[in-house]
Coordinates of C-alpha atoms and ligand atoms in Angstrom, one line a residue:
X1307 CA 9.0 27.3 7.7
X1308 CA 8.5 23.8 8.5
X1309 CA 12.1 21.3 7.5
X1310 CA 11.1 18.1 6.0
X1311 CA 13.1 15.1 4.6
X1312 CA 12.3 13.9 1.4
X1313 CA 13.5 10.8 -0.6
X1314 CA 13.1 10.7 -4.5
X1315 CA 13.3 6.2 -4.5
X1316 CA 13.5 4.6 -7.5
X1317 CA 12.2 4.0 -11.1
X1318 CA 9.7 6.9 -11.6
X1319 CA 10.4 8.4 -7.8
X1320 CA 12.3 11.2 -9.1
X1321 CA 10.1 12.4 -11.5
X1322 CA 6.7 12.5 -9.9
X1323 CA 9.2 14.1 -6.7
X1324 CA 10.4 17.2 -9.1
X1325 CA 6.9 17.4 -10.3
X1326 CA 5.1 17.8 -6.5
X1327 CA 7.9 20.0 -5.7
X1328 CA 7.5 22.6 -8.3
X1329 CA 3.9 22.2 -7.6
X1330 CA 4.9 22.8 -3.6
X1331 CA 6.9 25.4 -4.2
X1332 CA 4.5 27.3 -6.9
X1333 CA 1.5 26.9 -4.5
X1334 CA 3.9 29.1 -1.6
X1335 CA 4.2 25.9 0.8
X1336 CA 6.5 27.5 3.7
X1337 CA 8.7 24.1 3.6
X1338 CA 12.6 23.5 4.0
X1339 CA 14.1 20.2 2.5
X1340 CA 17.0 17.7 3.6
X1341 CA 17.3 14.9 0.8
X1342 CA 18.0 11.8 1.9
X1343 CA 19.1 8.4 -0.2
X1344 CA 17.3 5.3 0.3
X1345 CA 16.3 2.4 -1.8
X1346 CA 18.0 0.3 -4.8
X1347 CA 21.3 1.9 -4.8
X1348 CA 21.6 1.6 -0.6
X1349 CA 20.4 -1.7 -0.8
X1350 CA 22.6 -2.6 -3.3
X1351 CA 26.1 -0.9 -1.3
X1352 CA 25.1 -3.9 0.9
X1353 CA 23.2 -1.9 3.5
X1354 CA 19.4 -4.8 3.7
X1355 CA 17.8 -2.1 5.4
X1356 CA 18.0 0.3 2.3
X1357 CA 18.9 3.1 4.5
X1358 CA 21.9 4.5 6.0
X1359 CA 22.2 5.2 9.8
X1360 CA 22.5 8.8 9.2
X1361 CA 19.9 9.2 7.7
X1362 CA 17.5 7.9 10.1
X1363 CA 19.4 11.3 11.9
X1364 CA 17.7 13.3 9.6
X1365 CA 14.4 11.8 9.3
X1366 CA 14.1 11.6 13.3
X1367 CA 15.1 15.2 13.6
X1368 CA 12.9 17.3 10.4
X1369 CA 9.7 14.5 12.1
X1370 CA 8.2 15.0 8.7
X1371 CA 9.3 12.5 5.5
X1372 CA 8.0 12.8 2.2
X1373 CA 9.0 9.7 0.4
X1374 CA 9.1 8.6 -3.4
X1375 CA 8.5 5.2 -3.7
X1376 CA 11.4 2.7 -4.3
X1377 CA 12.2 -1.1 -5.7
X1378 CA 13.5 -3.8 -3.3
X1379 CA 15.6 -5.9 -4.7
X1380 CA 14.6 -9.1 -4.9
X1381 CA 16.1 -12.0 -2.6
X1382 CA 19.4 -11.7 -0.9
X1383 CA 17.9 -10.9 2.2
X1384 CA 16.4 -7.3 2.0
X1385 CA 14.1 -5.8 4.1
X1386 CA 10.7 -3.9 3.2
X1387 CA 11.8 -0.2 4.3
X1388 CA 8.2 0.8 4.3
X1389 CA 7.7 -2.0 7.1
X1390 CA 10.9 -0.9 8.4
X1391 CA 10.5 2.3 8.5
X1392 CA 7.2 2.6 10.1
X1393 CA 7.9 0.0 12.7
X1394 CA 11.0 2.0 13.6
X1395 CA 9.0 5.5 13.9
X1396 CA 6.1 3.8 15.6
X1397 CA 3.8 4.7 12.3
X1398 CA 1.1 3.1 14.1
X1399 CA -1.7 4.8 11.2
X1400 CA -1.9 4.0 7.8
X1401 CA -4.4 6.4 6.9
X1402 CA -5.6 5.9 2.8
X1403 CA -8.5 8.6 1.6
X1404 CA -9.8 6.6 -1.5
X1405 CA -12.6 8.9 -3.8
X1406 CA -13.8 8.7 -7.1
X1407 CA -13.4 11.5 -9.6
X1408 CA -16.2 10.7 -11.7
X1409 CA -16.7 11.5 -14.7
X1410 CA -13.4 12.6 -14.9
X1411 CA -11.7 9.2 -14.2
X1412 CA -13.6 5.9 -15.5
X1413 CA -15.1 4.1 -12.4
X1414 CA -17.8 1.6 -11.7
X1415 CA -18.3 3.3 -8.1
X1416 CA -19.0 7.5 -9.1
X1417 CA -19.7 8.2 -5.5
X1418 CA -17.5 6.9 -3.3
X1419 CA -15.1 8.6 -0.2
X1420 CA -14.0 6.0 1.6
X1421 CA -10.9 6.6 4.3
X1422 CA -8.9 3.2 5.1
X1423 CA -7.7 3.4 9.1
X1424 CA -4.7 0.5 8.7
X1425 CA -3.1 -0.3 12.0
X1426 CA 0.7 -0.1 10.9
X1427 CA 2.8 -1.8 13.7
X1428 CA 1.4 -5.2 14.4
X1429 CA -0.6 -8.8 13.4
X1430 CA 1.2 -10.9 11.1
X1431 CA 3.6 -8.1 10.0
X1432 CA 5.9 -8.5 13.1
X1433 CA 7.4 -11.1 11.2
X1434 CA 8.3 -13.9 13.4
X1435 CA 8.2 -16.8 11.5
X1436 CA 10.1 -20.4 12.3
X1437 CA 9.9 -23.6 11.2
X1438 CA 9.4 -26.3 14.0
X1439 CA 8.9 -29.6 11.9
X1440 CA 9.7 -31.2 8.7
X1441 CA 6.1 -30.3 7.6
X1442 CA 5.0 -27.1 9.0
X1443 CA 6.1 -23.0 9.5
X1444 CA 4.4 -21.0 11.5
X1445 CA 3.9 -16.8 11.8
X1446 CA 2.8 -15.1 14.7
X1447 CA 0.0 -13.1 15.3
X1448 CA 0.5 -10.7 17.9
X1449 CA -2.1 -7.8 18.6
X1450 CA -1.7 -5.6 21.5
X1451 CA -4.2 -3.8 23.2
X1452 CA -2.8 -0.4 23.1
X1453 CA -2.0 -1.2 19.2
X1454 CA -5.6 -1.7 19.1
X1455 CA -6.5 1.5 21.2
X1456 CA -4.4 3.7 19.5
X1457 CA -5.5 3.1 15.8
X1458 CA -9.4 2.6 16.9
X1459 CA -9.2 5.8 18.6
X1460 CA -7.3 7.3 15.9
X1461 CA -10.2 6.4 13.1
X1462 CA -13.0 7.9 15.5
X1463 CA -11.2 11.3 16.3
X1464 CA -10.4 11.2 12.2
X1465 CA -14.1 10.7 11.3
X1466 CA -15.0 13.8 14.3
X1467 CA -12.6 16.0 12.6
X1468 CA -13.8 15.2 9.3
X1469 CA -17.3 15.4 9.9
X1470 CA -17.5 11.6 9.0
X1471 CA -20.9 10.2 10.5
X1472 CA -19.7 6.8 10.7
X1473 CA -16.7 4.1 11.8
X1474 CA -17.2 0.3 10.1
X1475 CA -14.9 -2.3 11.8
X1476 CA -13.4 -5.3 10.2
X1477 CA -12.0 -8.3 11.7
X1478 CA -12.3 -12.4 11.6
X1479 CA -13.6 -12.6 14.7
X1480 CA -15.4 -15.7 14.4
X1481 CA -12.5 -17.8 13.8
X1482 CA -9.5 -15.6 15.5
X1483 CA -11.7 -15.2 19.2
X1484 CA -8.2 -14.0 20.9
X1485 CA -6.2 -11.6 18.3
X1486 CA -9.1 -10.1 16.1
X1487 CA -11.4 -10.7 18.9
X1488 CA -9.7 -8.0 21.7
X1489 CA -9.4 -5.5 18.0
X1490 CA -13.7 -5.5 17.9
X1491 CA -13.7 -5.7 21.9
X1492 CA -11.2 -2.2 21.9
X1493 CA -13.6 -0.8 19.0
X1494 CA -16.9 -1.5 21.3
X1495 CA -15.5 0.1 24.1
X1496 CA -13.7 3.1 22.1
X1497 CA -17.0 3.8 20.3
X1498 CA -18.5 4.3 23.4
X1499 CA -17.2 7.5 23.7
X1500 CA -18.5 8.9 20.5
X1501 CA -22.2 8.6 20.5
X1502 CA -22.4 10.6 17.9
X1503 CA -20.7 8.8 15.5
X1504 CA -22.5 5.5 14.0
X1505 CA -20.7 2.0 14.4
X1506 CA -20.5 -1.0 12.7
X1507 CA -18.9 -4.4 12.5
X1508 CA -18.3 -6.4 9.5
X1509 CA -16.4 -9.8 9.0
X1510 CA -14.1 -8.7 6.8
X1511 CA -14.6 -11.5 3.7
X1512 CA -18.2 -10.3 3.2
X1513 CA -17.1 -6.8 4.2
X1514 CA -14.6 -6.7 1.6
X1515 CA -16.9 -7.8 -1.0
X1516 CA -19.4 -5.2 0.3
X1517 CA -16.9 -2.3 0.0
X1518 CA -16.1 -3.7 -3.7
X1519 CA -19.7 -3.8 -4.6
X1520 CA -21.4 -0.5 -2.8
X1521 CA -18.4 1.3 -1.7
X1522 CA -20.7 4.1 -1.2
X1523 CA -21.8 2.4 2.3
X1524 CA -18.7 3.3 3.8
X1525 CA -17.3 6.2 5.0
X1526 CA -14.0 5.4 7.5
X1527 CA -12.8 1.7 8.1
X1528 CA -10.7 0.7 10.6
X1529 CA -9.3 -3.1 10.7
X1530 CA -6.0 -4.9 11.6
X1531 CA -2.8 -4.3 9.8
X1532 CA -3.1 -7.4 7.0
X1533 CA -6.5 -6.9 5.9
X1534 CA -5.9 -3.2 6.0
X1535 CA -3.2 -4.1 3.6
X1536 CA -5.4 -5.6 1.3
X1537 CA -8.6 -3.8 1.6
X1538 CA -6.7 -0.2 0.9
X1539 CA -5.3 -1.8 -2.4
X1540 CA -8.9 -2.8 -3.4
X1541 CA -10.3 0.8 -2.4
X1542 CA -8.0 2.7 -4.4
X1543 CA -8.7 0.5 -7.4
X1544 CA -12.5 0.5 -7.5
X1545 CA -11.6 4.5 -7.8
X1546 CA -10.6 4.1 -11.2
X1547 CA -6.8 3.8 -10.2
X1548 CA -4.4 2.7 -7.5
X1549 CA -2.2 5.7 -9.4
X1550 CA -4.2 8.0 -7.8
X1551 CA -4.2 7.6 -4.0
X1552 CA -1.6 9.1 -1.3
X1553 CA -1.3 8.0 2.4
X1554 CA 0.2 8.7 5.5
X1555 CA 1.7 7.0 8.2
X1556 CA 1.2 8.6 11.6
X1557 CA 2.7 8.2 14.6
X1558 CA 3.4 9.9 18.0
X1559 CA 6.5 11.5 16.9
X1560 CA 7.1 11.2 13.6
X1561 CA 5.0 10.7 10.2
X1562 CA 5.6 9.5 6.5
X1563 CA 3.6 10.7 3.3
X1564 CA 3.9 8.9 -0.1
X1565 CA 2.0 7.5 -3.3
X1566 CA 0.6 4.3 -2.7
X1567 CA 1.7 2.1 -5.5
X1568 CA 5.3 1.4 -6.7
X1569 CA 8.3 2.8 -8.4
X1570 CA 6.9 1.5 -11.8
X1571 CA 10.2 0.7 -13.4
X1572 CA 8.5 -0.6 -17.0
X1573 CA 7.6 3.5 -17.7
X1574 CA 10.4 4.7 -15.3
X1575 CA 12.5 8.0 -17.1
X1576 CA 9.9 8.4 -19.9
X1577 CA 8.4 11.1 -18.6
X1578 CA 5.0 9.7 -18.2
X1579 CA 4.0 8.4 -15.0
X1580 CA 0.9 10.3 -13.0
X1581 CA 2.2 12.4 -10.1
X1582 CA -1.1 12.5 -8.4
X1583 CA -0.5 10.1 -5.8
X1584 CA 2.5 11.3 -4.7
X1585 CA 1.0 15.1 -4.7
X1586 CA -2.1 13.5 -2.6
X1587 CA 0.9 12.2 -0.2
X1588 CA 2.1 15.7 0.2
X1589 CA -1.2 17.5 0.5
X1590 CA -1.7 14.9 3.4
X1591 CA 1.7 16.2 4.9
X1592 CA 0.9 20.2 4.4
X1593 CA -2.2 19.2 6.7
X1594 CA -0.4 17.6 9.1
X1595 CA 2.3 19.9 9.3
X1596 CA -0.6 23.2 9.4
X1597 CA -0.1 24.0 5.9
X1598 CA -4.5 23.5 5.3
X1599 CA -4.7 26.6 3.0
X1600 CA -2.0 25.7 0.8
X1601 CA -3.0 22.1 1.3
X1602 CA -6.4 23.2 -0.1
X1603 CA -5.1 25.3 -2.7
X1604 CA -3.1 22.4 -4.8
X1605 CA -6.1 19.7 -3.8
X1606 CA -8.6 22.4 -5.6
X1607 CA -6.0 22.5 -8.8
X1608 CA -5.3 18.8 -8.7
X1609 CA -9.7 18.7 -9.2
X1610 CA -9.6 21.1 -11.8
X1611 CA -6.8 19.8 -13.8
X1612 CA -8.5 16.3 -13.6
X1613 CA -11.8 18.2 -14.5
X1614 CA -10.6 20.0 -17.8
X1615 CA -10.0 16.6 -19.1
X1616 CA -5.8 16.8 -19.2
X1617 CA -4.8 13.3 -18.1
X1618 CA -1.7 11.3 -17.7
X1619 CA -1.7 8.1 -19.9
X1620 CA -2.7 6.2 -16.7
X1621 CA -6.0 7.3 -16.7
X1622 CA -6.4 9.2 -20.2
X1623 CA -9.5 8.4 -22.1
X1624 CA -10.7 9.0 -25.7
X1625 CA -14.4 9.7 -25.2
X1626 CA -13.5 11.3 -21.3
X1627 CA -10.0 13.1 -21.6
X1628 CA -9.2 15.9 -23.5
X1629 CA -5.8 15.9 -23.8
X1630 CA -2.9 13.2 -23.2
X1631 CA 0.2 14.7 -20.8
X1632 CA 3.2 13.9 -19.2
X1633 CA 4.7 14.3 -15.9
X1634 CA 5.9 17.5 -16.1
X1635 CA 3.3 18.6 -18.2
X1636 CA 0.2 17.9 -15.8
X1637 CA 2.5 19.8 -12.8
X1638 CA 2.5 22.8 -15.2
X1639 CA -1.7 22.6 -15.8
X1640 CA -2.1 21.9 -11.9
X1641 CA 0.5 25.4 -11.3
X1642 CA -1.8 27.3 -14.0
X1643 CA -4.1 26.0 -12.0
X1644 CA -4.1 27.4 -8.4
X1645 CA -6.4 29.8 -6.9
X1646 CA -9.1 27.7 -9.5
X1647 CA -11.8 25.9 -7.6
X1648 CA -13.4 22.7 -10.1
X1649 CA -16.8 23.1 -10.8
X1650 CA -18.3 19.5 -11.1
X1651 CA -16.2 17.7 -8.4
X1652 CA -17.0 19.1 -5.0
X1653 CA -14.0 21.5 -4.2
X1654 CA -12.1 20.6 -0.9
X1655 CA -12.6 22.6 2.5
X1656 CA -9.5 21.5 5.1
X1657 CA -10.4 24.3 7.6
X1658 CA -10.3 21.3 10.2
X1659 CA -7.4 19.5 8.2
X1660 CA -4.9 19.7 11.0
X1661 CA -2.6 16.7 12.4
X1662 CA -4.8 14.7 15.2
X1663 CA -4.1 15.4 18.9
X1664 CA -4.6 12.1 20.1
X1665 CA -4.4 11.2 24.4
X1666 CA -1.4 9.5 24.9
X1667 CA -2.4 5.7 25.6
X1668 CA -2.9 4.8 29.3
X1669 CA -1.5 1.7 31.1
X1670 CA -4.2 -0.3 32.7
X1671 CA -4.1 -1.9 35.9
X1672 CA -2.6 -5.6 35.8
X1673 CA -5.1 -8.5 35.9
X1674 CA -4.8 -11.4 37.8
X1675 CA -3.1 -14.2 36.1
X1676 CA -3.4 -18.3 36.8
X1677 CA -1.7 -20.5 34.9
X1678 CA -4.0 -23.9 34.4
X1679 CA -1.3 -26.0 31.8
X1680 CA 0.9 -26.1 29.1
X1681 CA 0.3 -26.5 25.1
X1682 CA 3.4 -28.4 24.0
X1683 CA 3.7 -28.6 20.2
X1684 CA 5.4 -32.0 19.7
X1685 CA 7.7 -33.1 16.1
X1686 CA 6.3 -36.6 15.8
X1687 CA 6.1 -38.5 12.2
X1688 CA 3.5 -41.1 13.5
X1689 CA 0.4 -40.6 12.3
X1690 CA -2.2 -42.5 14.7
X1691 CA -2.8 -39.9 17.3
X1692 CA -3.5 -42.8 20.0
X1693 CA 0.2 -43.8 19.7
X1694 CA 1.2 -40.5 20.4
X1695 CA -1.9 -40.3 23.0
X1696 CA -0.3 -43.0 25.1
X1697 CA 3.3 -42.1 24.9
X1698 CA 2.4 -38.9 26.2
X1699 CA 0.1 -40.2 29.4
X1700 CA 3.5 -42.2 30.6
X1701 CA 4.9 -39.3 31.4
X1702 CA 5.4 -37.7 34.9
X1703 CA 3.8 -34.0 34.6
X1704 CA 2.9 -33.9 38.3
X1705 CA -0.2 -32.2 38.2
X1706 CA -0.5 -31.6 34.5
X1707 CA -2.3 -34.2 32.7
X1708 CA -3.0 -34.9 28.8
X1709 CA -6.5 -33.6 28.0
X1710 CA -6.4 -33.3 24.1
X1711 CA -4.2 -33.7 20.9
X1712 CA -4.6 -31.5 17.8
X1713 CA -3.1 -31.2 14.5
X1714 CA -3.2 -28.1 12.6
X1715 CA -6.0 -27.1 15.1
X1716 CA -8.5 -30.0 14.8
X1717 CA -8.9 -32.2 17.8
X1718 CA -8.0 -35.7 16.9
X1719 CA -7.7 -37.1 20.3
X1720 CA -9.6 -38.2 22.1
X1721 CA -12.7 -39.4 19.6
X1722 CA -11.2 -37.5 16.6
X1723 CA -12.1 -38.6 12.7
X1724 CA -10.1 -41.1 11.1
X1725 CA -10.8 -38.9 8.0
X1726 CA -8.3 -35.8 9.6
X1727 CA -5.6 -35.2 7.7
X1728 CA -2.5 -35.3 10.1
X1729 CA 1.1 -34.1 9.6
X1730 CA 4.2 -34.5 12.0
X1731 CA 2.9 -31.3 14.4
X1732 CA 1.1 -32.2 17.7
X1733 CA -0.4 -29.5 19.7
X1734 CA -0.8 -31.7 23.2
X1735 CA -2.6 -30.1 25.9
X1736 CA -1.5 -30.6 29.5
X1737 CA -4.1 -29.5 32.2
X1738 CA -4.0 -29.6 35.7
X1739 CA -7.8 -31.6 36.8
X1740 CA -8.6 -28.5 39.7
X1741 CA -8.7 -25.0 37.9
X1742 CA -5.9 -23.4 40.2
X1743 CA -2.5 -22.0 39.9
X1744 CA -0.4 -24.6 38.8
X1745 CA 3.4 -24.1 40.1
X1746 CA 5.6 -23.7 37.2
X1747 CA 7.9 -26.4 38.4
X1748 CA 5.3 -28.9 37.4
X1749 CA 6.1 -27.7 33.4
X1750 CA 9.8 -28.3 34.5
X1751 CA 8.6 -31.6 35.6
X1752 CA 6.6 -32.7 32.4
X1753 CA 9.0 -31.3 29.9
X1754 CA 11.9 -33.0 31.6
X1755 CA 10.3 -36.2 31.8
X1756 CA 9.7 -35.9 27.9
X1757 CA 13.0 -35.6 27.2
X1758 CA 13.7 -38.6 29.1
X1759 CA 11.2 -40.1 27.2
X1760 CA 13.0 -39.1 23.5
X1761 CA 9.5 -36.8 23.2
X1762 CA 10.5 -33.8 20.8
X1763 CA 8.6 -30.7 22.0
X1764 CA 9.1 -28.2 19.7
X1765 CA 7.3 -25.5 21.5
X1766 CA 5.8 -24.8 24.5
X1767 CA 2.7 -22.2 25.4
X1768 CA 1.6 -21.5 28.3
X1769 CA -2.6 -21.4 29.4
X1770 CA -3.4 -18.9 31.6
X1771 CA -6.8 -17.6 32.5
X1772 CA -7.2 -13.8 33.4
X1773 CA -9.6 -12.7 35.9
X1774 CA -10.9 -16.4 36.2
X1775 CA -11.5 -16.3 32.4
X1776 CA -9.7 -19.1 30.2
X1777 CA -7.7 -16.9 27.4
X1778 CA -6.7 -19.7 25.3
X1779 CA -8.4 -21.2 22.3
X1780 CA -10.3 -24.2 22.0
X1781 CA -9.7 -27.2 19.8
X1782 CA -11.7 -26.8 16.5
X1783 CA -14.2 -29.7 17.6
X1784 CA -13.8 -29.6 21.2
Ligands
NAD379 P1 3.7 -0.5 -9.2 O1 2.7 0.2 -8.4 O2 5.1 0.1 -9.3 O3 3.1 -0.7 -10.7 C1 1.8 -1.3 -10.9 C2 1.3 -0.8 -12.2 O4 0.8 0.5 -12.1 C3 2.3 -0.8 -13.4 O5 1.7 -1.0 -14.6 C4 2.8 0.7 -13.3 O6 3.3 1.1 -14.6 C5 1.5 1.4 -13.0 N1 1.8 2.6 -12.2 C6 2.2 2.7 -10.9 N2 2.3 4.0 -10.5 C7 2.0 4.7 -11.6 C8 2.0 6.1 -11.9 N3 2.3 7.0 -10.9 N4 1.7 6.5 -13.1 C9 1.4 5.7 -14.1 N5 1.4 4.4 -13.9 C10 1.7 3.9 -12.7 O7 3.8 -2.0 -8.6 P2 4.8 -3.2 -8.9 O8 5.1 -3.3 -10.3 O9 4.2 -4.4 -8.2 O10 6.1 -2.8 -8.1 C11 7.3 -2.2 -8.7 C12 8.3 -2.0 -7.6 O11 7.8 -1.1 -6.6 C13 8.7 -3.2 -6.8 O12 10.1 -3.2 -6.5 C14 7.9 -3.1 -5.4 O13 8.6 -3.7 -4.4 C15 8.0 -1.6 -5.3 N6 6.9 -1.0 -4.4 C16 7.3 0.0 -3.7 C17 6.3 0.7 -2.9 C18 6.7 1.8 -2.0 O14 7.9 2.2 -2.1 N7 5.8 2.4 -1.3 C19 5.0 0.2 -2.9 C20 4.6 -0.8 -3.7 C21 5.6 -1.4 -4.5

């Protein structure tokens, strides 16, 4: 007996939960259940998390969480407890099996299997977001190399258990050399140690529209946490519907299963919605937890009750289904169906369906560190970037001189274009004129003296270069 926690969320949660469970229970899983509250009626006690502190408890102790989907209240300061809760859990995997079911369900794409690997934790999803002018916000990026380790090495040991033949990457490396950069860097090191396994790299605008076109190119994709975002939502479409698709967030301790679309309140308590995705969530946790036979058992039902035409209104078709159902109603056909194996979709085999042992991740050694300047992001509402230019080259920054302005990225001193548009945000780059260490007293020095000088530096970043190497980007036109 394994103990699980389970949630039943909002709108149609509760439904397509009692309809997996029965199905659960019929097909013999060997699981225990603690059910917790989260979602519209927690947020709504006042709690912005949408869970109570007990019953993280829970969730921490069963390790496995089988979660309905729920509705977040608009405004008033609520937070995503998806992003919550995998951030909290270290979820690092968003792992998303998208495959057609043609003929059964109407799709442009009959033969595609494509696994989403979504790194959970990081990129713009940290959330760190501030205003620093009149004119301009900003998000951080942040990507870590064992975020990038971890979820690269996760996709290839995924694609080795599965019997996948190969790993696609996708990243904008081309314009984001740091962040997305070090993600392909980790992948072309990490897919060193699986020879067998083909690799690829795609940007991901064109790789996008590839996987939309001729999804049947790809087998697993791994890419940073926003694109993964997107590119699992356009997957699970292009398989006829996003209603059909379960995931699963893995991490070193704990996991999370659920559907992948949303509590659907417009159809919520009419007895209608699809359970599939939710039941696709679970069979993903019955793998993970060692359940594969039983795991097998209701993924071979789910086929054959797709097969013999009975259909939700989601995906019911005059000329394809053969008979319109309702929740409950399709839970009953998949029970009548276990032990069946479907004869025109390819039944499933999970004899190597079992959670990932993945190495823990290893600290490297530190690399040497010089810092060679400063970029200080100044509030300034002129708009000739000379002005600006020769206020700054007054001031005393010891060693650190002004090498170049840009706004919004663009270099537009010296020699920029008179054409650049400019708003009131100055990245100024101070640079010592020898490449060594420069003494941090010298920033002291220059941002002191700005002050003095009524200059209003908003932010400040340091350059360094590791191993030698600069590690900083160049202005777009430098
Ligand atoms: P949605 O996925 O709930 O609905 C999109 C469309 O798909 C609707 O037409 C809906 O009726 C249909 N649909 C979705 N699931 C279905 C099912 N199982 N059977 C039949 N039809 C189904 O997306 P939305 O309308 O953008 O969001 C509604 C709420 O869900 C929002 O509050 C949103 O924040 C929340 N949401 C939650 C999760 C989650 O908890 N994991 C994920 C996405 C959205």
């Amino acid at each position: 007996m394994t103990r699980i926690t389970i949630a039943k969320g909002d709108g149609i949660g509760p439904e397509i939960m009692d309809a997996t469970l029965k199905i659960l229970k019929a097909a013999g899983a060997q699981i225990e259940i603690d059910e917790i509250e989260v979602g519209e009626k927690v947020y709504l006690s006042g709690i912005t998390s949408g869970i109570r502190n007990e019953s993280w408890d829970i969730i921490r102790n069963n390790k496995v969480f089988l979660k309905a989907p729920i509705t977040t209240p608009q405004g008033g300061g609520y937070k995503s407890l998806n992003v919550t809760t995998r951030k909290f859990l270290g979820l690092y995997a968003n792992v998303r099996p998208c495959m057609s079911l043609h003929p059964f369900v109407s799709t442009k794409h009959p033969k595609m299997d494509v696994v989403i690997v979504r790194e959970n934790e990081e990129d713009l999803y940290a959330g760190i977001e501030h205003q620093q002018t009149d004119e301009v916000v900003q998000c951080l990026k942040l990507i870590s190399r064992p975020g990038c380790e971890k979820i690269v090495r996760y996709a290839f040991e995924y694609a080795k258990q599965y019997g996948r033949k190969k790993v696609t990457c996708m990243t904008k490396d081309n314009i984001m050399k740091q962040t997305d950069g070090l993600f392909r860097e980790v992948f072309n090191d990490v897919a060193k140690d699986y020879p067998e396994i083909e690799n690829e790299h795609w940007i991901v605008d064109i790789g996008s529209a590839k996987l939309a076109d001729t999804p049947e190119d790809f087998e697993v994709i791994v890419t940073l946490n926003l694109y993964g975002d997107m590119i699992s939502d356009i997957a699970a479409q292009i398989t006829g519907s996003v209603g059909l698709a379960g995931s699963s967030n893995i991490g070193e301790e704990c996991a999370m299963f659920e559907a992948i679309h949303g509590s659907a309140p417009m159809i919520a308590g009419q007895g209608i919605a699809n359970p599939t995705g939710l039941l696709e969530g679970a069979i993903l946790m019955l793998n993970h937890i060692g359940q594969s036979s039983v795991a097998q058992k209701i993924k071979n039902a789910l086929l054959t009750t797709i097969e013999q035409g009975i259909h939700t209104a989601d995906i019911y078709k005059e000329n394809i289904s053969k008979k319109k159902v309702g929740t409950i109603e399709f839970a009953e056909a998949v029970i009548q169906n276990l032990g069946k194996l479907p004869s025109t979709l390819t039944p499933v085999d999970f004899k190597n369906g079992a959670a990932l042992v993945l190495p823990s991740y290893i600290k490297k050694p530190s690399k040497t560190k010089t810092l060679l300047g400063i970029d200080a992001f100044v509030h300034w509402n002129g708009i000739d970037p000379n002005e600006i230019a020769e206020r700054l080259q007054k001031l005393d920054g010891g060693l650190l001189q002004l090498k170049m302005i840009t706004n919004r990225g663009i270099k537009v001193w010296p020699e920029g274009f008179k054409e650049t548009f400019c708003t009131d945000h100055w990245r100024c780059r101070f640079q010592s004129e020898n490449q060594t260490d420069v003494p941090k007293e010298e920033i002291l020095k220059l941002l002191r003296s700005a002050m003095e000088n009524q200059i209003d530096i908003v932010k400040t970043e340091n350059l360094y270069a590791f191993e030698g190497k600069p590690a900083f980007s160049l202005g777009q036109g430098q």
